[in-house]
CSV table of C-alpha atoms in Angstrom, one decimal:
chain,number,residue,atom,x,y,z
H,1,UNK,CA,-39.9,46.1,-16.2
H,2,UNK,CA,-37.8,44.9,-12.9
H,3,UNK,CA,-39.2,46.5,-10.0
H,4,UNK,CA,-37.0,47.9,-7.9
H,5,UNK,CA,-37.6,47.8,-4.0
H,6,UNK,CA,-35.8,50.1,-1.3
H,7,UNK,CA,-34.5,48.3,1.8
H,8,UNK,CA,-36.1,49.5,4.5
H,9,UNK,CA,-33.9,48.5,7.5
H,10,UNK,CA,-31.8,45.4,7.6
H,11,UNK,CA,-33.0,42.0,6.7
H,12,UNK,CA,-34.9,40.5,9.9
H,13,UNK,CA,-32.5,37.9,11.3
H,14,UNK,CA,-34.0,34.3,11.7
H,15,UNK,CA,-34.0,33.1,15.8
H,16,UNK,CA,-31.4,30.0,16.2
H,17,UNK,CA,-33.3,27.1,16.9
H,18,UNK,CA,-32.2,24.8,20.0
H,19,UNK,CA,-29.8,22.4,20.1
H,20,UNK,CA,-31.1,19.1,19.2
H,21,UNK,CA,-28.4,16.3,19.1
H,22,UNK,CA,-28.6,12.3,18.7
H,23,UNK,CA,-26.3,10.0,20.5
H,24,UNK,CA,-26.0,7.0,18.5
H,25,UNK,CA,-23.9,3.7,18.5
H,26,UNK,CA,-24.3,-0.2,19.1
H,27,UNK,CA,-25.9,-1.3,22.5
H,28,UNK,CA,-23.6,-1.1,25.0
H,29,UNK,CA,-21.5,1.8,23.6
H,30,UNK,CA,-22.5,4.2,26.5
H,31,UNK,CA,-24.7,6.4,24.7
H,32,UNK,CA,-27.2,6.8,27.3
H,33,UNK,CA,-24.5,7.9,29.7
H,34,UNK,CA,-22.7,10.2,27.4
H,35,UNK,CA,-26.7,11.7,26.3
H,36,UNK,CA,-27.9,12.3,29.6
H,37,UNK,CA,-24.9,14.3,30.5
H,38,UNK,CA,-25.0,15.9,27.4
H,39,UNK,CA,-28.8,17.0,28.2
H,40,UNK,CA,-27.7,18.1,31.8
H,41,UNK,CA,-24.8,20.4,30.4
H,42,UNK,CA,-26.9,22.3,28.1
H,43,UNK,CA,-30.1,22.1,30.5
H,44,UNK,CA,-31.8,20.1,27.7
H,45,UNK,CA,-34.3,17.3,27.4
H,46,UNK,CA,-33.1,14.0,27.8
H,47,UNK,CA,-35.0,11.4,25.3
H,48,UNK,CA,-34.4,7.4,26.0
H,49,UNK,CA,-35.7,5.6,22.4
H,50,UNK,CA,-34.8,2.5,24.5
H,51,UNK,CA,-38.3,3.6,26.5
H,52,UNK,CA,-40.5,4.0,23.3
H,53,UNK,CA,-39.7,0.5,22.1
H,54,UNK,CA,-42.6,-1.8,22.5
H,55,UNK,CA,-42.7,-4.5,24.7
H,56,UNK,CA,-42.7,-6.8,22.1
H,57,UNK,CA,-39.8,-5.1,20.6
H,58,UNK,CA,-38.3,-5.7,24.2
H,59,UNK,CA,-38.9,-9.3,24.5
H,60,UNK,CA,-38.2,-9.7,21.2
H,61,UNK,CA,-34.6,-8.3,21.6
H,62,UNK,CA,-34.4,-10.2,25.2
H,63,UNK,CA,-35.0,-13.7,23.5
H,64,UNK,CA,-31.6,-12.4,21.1
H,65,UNK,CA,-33.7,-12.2,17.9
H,66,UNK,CA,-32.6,-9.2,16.2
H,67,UNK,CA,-35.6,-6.3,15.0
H,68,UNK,CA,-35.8,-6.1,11.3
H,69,UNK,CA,-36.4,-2.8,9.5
H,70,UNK,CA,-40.4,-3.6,9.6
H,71,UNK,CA,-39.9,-3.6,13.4
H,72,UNK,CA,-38.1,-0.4,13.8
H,73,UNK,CA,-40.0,1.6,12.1
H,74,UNK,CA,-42.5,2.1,14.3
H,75,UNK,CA,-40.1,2.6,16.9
H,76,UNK,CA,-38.2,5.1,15.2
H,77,UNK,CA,-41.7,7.0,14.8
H,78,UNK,CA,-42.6,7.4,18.3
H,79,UNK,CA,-38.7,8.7,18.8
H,80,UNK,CA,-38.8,11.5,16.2
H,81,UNK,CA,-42.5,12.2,17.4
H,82,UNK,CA,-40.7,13.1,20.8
H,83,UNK,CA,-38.1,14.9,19.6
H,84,UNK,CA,-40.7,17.0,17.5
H,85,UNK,CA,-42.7,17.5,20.1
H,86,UNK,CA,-40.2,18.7,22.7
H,87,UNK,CA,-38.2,20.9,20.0
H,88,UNK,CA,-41.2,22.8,19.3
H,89,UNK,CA,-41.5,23.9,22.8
H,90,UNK,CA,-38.2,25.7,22.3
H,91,UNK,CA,-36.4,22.9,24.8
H,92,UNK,CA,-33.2,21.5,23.2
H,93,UNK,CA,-33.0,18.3,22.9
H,94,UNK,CA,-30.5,15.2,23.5
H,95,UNK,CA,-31.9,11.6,22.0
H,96,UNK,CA,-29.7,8.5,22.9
H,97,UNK,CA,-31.2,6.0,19.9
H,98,UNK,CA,-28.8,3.7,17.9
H,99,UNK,CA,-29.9,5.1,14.5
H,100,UNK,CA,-27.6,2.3,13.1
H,101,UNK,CA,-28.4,3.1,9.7
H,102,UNK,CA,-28.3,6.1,7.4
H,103,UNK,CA,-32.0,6.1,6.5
H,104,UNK,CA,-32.6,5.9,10.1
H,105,UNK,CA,-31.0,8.5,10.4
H,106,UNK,CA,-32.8,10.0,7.5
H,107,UNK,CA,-36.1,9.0,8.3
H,108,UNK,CA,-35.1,10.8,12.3
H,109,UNK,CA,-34.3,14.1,10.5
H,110,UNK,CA,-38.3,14.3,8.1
H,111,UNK,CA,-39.7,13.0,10.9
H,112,UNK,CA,-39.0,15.3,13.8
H,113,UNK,CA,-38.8,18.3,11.3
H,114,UNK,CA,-35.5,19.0,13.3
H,115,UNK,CA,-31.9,19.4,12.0
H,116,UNK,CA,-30.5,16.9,13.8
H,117,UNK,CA,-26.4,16.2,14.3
H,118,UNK,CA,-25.4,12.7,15.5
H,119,UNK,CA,-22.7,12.0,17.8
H,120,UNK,CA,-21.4,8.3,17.0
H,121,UNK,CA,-19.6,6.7,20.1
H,122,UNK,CA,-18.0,3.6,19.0
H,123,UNK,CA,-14.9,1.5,19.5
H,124,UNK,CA,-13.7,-1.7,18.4
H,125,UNK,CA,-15.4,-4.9,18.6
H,126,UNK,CA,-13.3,-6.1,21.3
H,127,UNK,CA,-13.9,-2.9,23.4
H,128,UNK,CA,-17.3,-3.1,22.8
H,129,UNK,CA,-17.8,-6.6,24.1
H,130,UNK,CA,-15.8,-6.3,27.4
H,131,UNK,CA,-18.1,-3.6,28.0
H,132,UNK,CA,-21.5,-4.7,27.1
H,133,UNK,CA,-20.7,-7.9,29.3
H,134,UNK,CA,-20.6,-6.0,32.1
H,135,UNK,CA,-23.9,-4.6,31.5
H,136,UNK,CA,-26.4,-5.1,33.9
H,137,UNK,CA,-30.0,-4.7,34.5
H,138,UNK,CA,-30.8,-4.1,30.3
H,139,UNK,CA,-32.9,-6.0,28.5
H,140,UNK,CA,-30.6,-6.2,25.1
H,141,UNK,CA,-28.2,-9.2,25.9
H,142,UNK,CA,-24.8,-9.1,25.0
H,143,UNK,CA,-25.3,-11.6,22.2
H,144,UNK,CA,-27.2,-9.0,20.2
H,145,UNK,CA,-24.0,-6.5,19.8
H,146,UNK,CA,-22.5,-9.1,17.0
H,147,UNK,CA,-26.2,-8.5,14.3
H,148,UNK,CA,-25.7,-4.6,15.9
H,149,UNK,CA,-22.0,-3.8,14.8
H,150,UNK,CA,-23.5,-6.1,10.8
H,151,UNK,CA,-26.3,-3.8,10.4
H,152,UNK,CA,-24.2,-0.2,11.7
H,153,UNK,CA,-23.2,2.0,9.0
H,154,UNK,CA,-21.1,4.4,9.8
H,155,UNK,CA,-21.4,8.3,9.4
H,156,UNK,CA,-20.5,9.3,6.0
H,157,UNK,CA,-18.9,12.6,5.5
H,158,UNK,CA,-21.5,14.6,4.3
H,159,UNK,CA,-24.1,13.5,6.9
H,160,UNK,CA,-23.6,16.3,10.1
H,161,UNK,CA,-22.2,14.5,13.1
H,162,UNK,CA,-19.0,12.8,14.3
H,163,UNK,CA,-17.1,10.0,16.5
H,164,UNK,CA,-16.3,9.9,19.7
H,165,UNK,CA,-14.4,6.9,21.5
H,166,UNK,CA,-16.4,4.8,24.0
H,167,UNK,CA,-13.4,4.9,26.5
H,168,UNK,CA,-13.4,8.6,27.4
H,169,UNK,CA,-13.7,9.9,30.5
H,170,UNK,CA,-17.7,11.4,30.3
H,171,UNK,CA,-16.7,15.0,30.8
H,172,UNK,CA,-14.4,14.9,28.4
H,173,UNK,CA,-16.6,13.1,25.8
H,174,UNK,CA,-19.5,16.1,26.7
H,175,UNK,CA,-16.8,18.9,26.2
H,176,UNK,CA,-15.6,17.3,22.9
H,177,UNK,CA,-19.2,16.5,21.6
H,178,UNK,CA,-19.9,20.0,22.8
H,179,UNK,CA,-17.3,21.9,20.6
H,180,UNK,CA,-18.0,19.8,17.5
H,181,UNK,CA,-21.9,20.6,17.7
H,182,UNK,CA,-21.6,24.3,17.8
H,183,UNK,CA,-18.7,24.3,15.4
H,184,UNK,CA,-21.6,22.5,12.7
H,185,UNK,CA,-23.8,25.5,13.7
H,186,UNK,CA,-26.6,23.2,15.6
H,187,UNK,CA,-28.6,25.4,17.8
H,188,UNK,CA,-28.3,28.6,19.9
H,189,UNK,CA,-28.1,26.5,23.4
H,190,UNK,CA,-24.9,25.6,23.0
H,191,UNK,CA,-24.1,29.3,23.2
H,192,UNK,CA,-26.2,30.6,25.9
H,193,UNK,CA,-25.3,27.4,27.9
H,194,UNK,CA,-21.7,26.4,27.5
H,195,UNK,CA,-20.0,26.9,30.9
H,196,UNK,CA,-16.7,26.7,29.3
């Protein structure tokens, strides 16, 4: 026999967790630029992956060798690690990391035990060049973007995130990235902190 329970009071309604966003791309796309103001909007932590690299991983990428898979994975360890670790605190979160890959991406989500959404800034090759050449002061070359733009995969629809183009104004790119994040339901921040 079924037994029956009487409701009480109304189901207990589960707290929101805070935002926690990736801004991924190629190097030289501008995702450190669009993450950091991203974090600053929505008084979040800002996380640099390009810091947790090793500085082998550095010199290695300096010299224009390419990292194989073997050599990001540690990397992307330490990044999720971070993410965790900050997310827990109740902080929300904004990670700039290439996540060029969709088991990157994958292994970013189990790792940090955080439902992340990805914002892809990207634009075409030719875009992409004229602006990584006029980086300064990184330790990627421009050389590297050809083996970076090979190994991206693209976000497929059923993976949470979307594009935004390279060229925007920054503002703009935070206010789009902004609406698409809360429409995917990513975090009560958005809400308590959107100035808009």
């Amino acid at each position: 026999m079924t037994e029956r329970i009487e409701a009480t009071g109304p189901d207990p309604v589960a707290p929101v967790p805070p935002a926690a966003i990736v801004v991924m791309g190629v190097a030289g796309a501008g995702k450190s630029t669009l993450a950091a103001a991203l974090a600053d909007r929505i008084d979040g932590v800002f996380i640099e992956a390009d810091d947790l690299h090793s500085p082998e991983a550095k010199a290695q990428m300096a010299a224009g060798i390419p990292l194989t898979d073997d050599d990001r994975w540690p990397w992307l360890a330490r990044v999720a690690a971070r993410a965790r670790d900050e997310h827990t605190e109740g902080r929300p979160i904004v990670v700039s990391c290439s996540a060029l890959k969709r088991r990157y991406r994958e292994f970013l989500i189990r790792a940090s035990e955080t439902d992340l959404a990805f914002v892809h800034v990207h634009g075409t090759e030719a875009e992409l060049t004229e602006r990584i050449t006029k980086r300064t002061g990184h330790f990627m070359p421009a050389s590297m973007l050809a083996s970076q733009l090979e190994a991206l995969e693209p976000l497929a629809a059923e993976e949470r995130g979307f594009v935004v183009p390279h060229h925007l104004p920054v503002t703009e790119a935070v206010e789009i990235a902004l609406r698409n994040v809360a429409a995917a339901g990513v975090g009560s921040s958005l809400a308590k902190r959107d100035r808009s």
